[in-house]
C-alpha positions as protocol buffer text, in pm:
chain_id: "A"
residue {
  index: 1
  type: UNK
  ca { x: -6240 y: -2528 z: -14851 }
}
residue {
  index: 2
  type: UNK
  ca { x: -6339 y: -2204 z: -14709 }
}
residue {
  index: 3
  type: UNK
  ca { x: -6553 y: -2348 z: -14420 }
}
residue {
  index: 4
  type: UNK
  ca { x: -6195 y: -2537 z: -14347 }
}
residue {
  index: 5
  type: UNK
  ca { x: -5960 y: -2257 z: -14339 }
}
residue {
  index: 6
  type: UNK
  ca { x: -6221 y: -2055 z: -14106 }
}
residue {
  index: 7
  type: UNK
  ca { x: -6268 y: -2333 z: -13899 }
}
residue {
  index: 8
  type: UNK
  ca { x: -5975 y: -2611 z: -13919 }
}
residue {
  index: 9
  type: UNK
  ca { x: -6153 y: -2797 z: -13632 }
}
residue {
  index: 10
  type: UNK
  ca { x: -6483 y: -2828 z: -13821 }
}
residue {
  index: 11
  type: UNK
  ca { x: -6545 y: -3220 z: -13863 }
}
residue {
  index: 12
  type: UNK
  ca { x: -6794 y: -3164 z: -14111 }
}
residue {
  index: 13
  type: UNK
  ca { x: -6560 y: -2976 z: -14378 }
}
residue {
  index: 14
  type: UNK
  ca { x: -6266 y: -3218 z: -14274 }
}
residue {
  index: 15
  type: UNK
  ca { x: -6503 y: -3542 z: -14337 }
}
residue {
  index: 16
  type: UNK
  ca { x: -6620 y: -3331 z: -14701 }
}
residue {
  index: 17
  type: UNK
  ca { x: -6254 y: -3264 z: -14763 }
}
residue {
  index: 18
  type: UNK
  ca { x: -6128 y: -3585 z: -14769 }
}
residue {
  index: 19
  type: UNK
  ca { x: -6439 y: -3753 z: -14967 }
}
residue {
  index: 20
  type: UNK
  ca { x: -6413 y: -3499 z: -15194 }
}
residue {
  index: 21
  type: UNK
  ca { x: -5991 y: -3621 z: -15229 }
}
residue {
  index: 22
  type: UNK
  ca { x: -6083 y: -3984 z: -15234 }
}
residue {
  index: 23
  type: UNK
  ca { x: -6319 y: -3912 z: -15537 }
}
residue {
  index: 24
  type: UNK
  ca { x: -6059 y: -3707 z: -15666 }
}
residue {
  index: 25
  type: UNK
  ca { x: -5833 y: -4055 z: -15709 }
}
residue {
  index: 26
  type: UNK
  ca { x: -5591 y: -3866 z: -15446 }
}
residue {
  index: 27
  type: UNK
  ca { x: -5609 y: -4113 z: -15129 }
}
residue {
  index: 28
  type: UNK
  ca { x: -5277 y: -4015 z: -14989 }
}
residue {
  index: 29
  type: UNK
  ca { x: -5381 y: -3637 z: -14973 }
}
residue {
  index: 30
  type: UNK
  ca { x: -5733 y: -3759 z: -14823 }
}
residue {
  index: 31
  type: UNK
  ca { x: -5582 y: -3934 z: -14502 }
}
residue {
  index: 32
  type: UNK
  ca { x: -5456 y: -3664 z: -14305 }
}
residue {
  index: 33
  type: UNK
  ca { x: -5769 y: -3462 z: -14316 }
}
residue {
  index: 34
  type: UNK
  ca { x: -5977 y: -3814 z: -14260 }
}
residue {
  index: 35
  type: UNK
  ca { x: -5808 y: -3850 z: -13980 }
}
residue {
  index: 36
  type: UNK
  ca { x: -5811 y: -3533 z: -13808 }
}
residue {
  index: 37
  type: UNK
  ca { x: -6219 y: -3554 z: -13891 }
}
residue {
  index: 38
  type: UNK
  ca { x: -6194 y: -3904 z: -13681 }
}
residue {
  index: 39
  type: UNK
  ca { x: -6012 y: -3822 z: -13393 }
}
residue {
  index: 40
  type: UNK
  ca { x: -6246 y: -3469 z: -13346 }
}
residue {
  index: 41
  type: UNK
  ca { x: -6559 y: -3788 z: -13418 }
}
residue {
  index: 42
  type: UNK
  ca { x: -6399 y: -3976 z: -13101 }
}
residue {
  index: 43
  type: UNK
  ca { x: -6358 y: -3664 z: -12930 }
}
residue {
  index: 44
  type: UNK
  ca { x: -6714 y: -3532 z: -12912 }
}
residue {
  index: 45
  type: UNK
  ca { x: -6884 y: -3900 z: -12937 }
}
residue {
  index: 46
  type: UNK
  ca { x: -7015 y: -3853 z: -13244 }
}
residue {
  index: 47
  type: UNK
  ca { x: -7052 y: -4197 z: -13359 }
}
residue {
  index: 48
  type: UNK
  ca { x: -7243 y: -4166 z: -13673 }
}
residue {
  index: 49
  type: UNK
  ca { x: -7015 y: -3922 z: -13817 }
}
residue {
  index: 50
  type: UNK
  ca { x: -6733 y: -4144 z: -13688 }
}
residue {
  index: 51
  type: UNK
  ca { x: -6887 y: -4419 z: -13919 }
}
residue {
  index: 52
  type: UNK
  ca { x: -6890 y: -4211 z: -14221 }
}
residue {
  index: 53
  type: UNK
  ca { x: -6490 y: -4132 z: -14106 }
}
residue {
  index: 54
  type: UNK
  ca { x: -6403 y: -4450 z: -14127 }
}
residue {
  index: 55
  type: UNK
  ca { x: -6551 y: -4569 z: -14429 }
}
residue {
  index: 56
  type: UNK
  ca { x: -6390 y: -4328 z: -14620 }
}
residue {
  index: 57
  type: UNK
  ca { x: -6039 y: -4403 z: -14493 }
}
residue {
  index: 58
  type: UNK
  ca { x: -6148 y: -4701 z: -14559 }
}
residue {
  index: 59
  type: UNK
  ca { x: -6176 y: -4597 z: -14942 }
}
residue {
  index: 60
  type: UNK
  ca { x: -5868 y: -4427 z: -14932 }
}
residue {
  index: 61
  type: UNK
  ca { x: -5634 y: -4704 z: -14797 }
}
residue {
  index: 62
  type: UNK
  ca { x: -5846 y: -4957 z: -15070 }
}
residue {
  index: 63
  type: UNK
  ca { x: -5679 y: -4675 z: -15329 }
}
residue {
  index: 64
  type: UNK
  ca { x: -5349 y: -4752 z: -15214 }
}
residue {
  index: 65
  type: UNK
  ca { x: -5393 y: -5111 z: -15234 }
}
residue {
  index: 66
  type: UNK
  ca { x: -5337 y: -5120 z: -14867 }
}
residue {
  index: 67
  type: UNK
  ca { x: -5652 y: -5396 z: -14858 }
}
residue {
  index: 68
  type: UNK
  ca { x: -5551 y: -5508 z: -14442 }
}
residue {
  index: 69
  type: UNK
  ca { x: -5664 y: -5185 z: -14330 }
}
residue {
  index: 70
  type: UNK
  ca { x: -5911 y: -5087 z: -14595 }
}
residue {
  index: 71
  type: UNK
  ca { x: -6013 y: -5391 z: -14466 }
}
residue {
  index: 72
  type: UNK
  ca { x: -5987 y: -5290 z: -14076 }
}
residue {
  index: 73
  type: UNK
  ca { x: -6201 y: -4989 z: -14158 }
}
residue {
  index: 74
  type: UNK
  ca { x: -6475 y: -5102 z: -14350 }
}
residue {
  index: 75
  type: UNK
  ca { x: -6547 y: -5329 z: -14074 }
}
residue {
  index: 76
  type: UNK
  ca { x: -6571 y: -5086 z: -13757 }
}
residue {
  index: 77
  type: UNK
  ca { x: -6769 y: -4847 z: -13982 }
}
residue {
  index: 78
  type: UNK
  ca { x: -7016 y: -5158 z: -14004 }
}
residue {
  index: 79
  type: UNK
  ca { x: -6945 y: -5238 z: -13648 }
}
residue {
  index: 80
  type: UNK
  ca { x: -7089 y: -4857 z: -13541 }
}
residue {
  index: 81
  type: UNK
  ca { x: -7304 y: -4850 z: -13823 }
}
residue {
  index: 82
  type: UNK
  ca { x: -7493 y: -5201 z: -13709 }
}
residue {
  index: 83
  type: UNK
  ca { x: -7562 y: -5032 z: -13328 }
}
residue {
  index: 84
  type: UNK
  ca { x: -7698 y: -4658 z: -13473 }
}
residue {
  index: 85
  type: UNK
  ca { x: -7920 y: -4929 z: -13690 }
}
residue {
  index: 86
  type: UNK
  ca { x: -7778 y: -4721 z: -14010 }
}
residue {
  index: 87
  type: UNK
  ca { x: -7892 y: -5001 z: -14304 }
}
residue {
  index: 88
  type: UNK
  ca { x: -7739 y: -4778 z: -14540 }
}
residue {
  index: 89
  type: UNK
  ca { x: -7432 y: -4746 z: -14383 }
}
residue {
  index: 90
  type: UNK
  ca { x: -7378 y: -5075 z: -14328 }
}
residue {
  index: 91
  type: UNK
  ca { x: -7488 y: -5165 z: -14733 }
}
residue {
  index: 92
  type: UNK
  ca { x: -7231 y: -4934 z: -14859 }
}
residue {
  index: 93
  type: UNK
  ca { x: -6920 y: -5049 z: -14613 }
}
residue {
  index: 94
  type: UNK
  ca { x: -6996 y: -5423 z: -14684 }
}
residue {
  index: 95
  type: UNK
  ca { x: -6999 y: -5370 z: -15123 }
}
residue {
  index: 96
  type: UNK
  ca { x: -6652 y: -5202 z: -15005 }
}
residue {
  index: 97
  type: UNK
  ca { x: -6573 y: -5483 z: -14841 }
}
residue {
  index: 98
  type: UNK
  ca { x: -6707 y: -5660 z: -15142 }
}
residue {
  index: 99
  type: UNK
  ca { x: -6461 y: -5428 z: -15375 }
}
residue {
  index: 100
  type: UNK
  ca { x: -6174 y: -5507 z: -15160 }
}
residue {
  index: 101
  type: UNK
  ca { x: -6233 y: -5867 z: -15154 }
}
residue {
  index: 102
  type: UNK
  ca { x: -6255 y: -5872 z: -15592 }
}
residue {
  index: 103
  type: UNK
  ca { x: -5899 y: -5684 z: -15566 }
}
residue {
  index: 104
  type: UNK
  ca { x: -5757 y: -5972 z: -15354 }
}
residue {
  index: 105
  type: UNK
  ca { x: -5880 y: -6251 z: -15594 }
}
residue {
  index: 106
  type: UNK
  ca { x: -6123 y: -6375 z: -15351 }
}
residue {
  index: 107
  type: UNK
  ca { x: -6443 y: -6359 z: -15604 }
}
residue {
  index: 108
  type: UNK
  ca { x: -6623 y: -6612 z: -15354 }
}
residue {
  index: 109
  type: UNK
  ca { x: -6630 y: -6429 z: -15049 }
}
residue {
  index: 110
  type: UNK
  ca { x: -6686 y: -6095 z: -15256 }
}
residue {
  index: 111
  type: UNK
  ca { x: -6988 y: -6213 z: -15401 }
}
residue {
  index: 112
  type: UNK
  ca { x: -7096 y: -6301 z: -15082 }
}
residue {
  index: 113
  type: UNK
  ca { x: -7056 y: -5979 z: -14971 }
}
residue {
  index: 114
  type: UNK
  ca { x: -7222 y: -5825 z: -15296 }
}
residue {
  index: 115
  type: UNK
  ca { x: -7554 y: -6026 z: -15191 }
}
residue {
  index: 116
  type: UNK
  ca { x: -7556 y: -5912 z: -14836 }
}
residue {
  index: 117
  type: UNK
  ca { x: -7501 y: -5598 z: -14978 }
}
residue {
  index: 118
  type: UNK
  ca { x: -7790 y: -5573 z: -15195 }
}
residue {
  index: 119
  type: UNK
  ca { x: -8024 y: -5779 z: -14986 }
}
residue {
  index: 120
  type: UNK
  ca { x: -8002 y: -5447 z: -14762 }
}
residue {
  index: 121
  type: UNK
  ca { x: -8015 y: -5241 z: -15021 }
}
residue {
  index: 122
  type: UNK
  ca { x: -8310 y: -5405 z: -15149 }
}
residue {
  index: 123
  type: UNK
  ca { x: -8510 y: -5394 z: -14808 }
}
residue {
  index: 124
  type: UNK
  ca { x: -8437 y: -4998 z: -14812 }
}
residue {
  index: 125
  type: UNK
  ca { x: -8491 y: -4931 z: -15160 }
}
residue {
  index: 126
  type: UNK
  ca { x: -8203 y: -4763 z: -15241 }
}
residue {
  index: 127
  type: UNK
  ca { x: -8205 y: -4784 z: -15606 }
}
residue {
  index: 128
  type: UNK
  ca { x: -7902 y: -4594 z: -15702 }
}
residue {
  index: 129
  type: UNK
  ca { x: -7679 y: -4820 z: -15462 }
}
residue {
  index: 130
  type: UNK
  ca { x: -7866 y: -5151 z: -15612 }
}
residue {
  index: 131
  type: UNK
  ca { x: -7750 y: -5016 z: -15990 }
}
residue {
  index: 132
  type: UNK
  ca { x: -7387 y: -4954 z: -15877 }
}
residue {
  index: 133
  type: UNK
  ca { x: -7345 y: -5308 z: -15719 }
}
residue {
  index: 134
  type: UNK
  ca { x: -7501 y: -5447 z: -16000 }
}
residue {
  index: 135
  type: UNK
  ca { x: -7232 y: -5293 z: -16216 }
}
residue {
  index: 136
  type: UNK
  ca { x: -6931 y: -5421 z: -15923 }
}
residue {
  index: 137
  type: UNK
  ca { x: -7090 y: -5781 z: -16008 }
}
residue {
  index: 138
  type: UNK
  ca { x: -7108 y: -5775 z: -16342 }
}
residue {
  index: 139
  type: UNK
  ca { x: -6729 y: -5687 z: -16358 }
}
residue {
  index: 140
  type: UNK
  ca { x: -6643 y: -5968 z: -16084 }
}
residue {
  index: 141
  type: UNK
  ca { x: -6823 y: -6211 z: -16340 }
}
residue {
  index: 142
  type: UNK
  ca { x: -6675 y: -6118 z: -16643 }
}
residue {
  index: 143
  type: UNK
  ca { x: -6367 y: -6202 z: -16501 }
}
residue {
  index: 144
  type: UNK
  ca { x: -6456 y: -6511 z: -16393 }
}
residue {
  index: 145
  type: UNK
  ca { x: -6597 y: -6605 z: -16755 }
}
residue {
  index: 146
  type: UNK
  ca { x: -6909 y: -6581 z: -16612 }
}
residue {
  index: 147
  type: UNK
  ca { x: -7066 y: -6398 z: -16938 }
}
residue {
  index: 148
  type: UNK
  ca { x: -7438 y: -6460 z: -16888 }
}
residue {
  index: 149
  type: UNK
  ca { x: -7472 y: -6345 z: -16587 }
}
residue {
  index: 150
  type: UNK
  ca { x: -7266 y: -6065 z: -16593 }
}
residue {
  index: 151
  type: UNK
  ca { x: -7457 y: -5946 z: -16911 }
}
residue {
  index: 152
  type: UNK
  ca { x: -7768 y: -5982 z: -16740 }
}
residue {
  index: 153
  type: UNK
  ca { x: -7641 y: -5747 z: -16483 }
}
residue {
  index: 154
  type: UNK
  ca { x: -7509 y: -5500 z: -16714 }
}
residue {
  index: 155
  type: UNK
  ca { x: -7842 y: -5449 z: -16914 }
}
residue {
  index: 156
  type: UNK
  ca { x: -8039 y: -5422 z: -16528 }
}
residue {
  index: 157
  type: UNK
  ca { x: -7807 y: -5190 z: -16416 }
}
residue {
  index: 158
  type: UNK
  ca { x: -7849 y: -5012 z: -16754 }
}
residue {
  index: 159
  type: UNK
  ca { x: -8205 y: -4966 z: -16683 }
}
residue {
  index: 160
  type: UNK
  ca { x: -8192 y: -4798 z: -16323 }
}
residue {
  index: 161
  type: UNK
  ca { x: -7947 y: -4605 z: -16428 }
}
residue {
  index: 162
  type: UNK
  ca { x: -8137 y: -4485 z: -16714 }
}
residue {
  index: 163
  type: UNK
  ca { x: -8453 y: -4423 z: -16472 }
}
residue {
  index: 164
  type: UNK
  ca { x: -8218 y: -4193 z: -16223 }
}
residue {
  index: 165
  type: UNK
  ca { x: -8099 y: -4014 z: -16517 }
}
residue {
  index: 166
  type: UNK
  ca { x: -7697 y: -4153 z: -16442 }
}
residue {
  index: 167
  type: UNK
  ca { x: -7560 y: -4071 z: -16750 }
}
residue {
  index: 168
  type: UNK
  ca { x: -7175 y: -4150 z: -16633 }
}
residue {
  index: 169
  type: UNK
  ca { x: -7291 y: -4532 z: -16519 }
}
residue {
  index: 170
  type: UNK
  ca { x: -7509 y: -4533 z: -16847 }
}
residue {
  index: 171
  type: UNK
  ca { x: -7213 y: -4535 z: -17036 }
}
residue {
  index: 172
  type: UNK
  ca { x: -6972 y: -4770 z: -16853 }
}
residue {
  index: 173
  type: UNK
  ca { x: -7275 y: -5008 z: -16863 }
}
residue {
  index: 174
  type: UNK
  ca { x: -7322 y: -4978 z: -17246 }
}
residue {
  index: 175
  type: UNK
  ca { x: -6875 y: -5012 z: -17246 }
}
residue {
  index: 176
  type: UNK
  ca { x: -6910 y: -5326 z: -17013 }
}
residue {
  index: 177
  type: UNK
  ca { x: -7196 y: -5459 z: -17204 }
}
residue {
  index: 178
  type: UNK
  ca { x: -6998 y: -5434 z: -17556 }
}
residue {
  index: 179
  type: UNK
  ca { x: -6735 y: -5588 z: -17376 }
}
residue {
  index: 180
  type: UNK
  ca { x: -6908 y: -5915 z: -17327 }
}
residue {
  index: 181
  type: UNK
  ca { x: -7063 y: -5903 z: -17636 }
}
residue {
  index: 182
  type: UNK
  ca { x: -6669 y: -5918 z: -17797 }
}
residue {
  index: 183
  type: UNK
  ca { x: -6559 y: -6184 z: -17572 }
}
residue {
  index: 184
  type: UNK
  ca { x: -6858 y: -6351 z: -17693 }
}
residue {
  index: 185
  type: UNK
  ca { x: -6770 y: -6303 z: -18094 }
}
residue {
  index: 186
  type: UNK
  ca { x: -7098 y: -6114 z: -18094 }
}
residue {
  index: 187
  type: UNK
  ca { x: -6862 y: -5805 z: -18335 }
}
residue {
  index: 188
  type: UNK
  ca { x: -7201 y: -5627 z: -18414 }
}
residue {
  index: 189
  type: UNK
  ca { x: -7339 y: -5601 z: -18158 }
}
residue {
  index: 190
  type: UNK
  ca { x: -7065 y: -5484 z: -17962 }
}
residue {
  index: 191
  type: UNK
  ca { x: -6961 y: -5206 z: -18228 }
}
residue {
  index: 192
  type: UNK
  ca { x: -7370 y: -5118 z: -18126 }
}
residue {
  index: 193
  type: UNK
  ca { x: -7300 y: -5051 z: -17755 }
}
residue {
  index: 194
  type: UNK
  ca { x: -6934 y: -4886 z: -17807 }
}
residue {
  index: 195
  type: UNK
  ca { x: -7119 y: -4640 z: -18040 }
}
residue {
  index: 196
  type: UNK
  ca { x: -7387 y: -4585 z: -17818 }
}
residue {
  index: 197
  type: UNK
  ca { x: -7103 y: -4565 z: -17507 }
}
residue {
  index: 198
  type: UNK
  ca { x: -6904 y: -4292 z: -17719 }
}
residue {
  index: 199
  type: UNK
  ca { x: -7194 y: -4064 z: -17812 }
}
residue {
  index: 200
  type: UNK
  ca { x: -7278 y: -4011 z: -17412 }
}
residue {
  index: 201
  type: UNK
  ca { x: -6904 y: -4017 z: -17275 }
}
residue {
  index: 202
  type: UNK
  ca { x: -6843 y: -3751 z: -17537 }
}
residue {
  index: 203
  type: UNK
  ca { x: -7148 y: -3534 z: -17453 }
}
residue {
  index: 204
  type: UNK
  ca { x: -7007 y: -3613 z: -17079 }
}
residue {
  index: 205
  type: UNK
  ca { x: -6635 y: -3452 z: -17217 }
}
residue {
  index: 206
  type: UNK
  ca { x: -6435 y: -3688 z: -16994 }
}
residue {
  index: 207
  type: UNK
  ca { x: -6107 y: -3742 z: -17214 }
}
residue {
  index: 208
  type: UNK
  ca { x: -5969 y: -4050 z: -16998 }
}
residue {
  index: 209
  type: UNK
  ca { x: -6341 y: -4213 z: -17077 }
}
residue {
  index: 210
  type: UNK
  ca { x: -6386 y: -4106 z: -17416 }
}
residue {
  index: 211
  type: UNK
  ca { x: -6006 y: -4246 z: -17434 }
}
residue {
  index: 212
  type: UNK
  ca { x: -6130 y: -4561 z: -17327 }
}
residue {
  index: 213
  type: UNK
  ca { x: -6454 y: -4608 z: -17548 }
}
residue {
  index: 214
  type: UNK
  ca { x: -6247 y: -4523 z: -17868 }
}
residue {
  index: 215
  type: UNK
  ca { x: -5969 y: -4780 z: -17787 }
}
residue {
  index: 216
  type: UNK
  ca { x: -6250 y: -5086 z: -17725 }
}
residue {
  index: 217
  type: UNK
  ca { x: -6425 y: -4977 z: -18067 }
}
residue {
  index: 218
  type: UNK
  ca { x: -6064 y: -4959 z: -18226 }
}
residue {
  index: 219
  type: UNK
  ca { x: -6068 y: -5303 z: -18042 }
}
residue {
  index: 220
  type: UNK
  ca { x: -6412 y: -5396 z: -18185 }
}
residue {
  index: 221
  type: UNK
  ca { x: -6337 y: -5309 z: -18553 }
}
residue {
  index: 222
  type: UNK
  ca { x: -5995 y: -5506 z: -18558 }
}
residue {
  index: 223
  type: UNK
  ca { x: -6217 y: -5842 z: -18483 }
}
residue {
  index: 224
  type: UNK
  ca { x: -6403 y: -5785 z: -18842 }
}
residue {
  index: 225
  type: UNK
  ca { x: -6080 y: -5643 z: -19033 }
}
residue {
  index: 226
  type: UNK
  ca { x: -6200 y: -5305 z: -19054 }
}
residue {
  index: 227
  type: UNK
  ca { x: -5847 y: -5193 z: -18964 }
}
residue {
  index: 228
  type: UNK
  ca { x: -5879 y: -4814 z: -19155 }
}
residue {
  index: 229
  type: UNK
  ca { x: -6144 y: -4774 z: -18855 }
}
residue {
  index: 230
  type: UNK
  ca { x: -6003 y: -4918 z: -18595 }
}
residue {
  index: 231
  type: UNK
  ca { x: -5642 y: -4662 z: -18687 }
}
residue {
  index: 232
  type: UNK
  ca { x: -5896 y: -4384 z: -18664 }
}
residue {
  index: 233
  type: UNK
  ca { x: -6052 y: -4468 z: -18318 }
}
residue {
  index: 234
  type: UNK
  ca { x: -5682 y: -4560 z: -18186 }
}
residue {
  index: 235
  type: UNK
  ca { x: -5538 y: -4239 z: -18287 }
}
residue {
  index: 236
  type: UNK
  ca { x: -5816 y: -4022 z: -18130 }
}
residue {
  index: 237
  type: UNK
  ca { x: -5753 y: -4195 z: -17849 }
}
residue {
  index: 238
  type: UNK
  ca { x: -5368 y: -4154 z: -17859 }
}
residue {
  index: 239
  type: UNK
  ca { x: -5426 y: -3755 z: -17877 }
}
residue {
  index: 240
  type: UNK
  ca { x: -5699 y: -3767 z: -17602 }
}
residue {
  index: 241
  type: UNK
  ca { x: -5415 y: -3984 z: -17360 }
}
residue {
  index: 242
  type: UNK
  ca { x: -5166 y: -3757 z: -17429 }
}
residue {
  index: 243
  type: UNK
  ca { x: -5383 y: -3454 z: -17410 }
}
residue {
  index: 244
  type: UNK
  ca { x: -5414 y: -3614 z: -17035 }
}
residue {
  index: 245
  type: UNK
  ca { x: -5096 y: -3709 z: -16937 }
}
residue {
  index: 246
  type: UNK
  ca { x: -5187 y: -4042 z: -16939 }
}
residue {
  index: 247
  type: UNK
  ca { x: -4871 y: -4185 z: -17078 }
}
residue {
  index: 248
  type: UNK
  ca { x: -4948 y: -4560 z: -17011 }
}
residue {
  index: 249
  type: UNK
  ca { x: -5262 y: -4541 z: -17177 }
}
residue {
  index: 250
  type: UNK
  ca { x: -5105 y: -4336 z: -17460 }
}
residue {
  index: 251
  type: UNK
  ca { x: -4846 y: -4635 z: -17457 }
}
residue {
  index: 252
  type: UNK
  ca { x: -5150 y: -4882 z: -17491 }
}
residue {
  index: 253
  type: UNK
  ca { x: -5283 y: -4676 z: -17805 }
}
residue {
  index: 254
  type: UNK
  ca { x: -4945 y: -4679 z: -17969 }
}
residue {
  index: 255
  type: UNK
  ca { x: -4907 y: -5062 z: -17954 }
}
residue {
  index: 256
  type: UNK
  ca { x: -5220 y: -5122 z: -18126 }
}
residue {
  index: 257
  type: UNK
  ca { x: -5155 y: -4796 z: -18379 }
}
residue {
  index: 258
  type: UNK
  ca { x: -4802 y: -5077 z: -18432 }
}
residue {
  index: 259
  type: UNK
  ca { x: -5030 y: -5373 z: -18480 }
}
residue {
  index: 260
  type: UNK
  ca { x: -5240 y: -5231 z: -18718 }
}
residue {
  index: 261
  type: UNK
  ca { x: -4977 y: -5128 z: -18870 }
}
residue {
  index: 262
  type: UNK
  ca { x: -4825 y: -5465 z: -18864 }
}
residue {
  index: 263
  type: UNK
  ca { x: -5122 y: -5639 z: -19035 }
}
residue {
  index: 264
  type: UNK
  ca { x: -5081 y: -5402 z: -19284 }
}
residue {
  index: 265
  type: UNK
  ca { x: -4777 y: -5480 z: -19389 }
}
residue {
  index: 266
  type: UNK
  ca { x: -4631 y: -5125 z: -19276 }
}
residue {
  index: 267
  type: UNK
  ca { x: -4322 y: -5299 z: -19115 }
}
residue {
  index: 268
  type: UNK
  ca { x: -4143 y: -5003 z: -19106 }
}
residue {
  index: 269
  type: UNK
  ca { x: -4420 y: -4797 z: -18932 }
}
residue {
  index: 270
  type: UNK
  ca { x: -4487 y: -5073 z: -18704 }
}
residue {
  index: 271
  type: UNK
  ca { x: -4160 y: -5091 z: -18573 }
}
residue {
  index: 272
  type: UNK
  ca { x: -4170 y: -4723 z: -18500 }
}
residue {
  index: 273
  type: UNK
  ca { x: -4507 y: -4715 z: -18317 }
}
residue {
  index: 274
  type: UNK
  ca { x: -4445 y: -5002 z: -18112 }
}
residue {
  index: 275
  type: UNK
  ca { x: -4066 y: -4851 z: -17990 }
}
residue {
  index: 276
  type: UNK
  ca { x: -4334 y: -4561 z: -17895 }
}
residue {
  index: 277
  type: UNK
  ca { x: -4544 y: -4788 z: -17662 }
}
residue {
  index: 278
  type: UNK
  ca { x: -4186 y: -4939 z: -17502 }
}
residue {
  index: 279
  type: UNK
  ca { x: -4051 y: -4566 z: -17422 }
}
């Protein structure tokens, strides 16, 4: 950043910096100017910016998988957050908490953590934070089986995020929802939603998420033996991965190009496909 090469001491271009990295899926590169943005925080007593600080290291270490001091973090954010009577700050570091907790196989205490979360959230009416949570639960329930509810979730988060115009967490709503609906054996109606998904992640042009769609529809069709289909949505997501450099998702789309293959009797094919997806 500009602001940061003019300025290397300025905590609010440091702080910026290493969100933007975090967001960027680059945690390691995010801690050293986090860091340097929290001791300048301690420095001039700047506690709500110190707060911020440490909830995105926070973010960055739960990228790493280093869940102790994501962990660590999260909580003295809160801690500060709780004194300066920030609700919102303390909302957003407790569904990390939440996150964290979902990552460590403790659904229990993340849900927990969800409700506090939103019961905040709630009292403040911050929508946009209610619909992303929403979307956090509904993935911690799916896993757990729990299809109803997670469903339910899904379609209320759809909603908000239809009335703040998100059109990125419109479409991994209408992916998660299509994803119950084929646990569930509902095939129609989850062909519906991956549609619907695919039209908006295309207009969005995010390869990795168009990737995605196309490989659950491929998914979808295979269920009702529409395997000509479910080769077409496989392949265009086998370009799109490699377009990326996303070789184990391209090695995901290969296996299923093989299985197709397989139920088609293309033995030879198969074979070939699926020595793809091992190298």
């Amino acid at each position: 950043m500009k602001m940061l090469k003019a300025d290397p001491k300025n905590l609010n271009a440091l702080l910026a910096t290493g969100q933007l990295e975090v967001r960027a899926g680059k945690p390691q590169a995010a801690l050293d100017p986090l860091n340097r943005a929290l001791s300048i925080a301690v420095e001039v007593d700047n506690q709500e910016q110190k707060a911020q600080v440490l909830q995105s290291i926070g973010m960055a270490y739960e990228l790493l998988n280093k869940f102790d001091e994501a962990l660590r973090n999260f909580q003295q954010s809160i801690d500060i957050s709780k004194k300066l009577g920030n609700r919102g700050g303390i909302a957003l570091s407790t569904r990390e908490v939440a996150n964290v907790q979902a990552s460590q196989g403790k659904s229990d205490a993340a849900l927990a953590s969800y409700s506090k979360a939103l019961e905040i959230d709630r009292e403040i009416g911050a929508k946009k934070n209610i619909a992303d949570t929403y979307i956090d639960m509904g993935v911690l329930l799916e896993g757990r089986g729990q299809y109803d509810k997670a469903l339910q979730l899904y379609k209320d988060a759809l909603q908000m995020q239809r009335d703040l115009g998100d059109e990125t967490n419109q479409a991994v709503c209408l992916n998660n929802i299509a994803n119950i609906y084929l646990a569930q054996g509902k095939s129609d109606d989850a062909l519906t939603y991956y549609q619907q998904a695919l039209q908006l992640r295309e207009k969005l042009g995010v390869s990795i998420d168009v990737a995605e769609t196309l490989h659950n529809l491929g998914e979808g069709y295979v269920k009702i033996a529409q395997f000509d289909n479910a080769m077409t949505s496989y392949m265009r997501a086998l370009e799109l991965r490699r377009k990326a450099g996303d070789s184990l998702g391209a090695a995901l789309e290969s296996h299923s190009i093989g299985m197709i293959l397989l139920y088609q009797g293309r033995y030879g094919a198969a074979i070939s496909s699926l020595k793809d997806a091992v190298t």
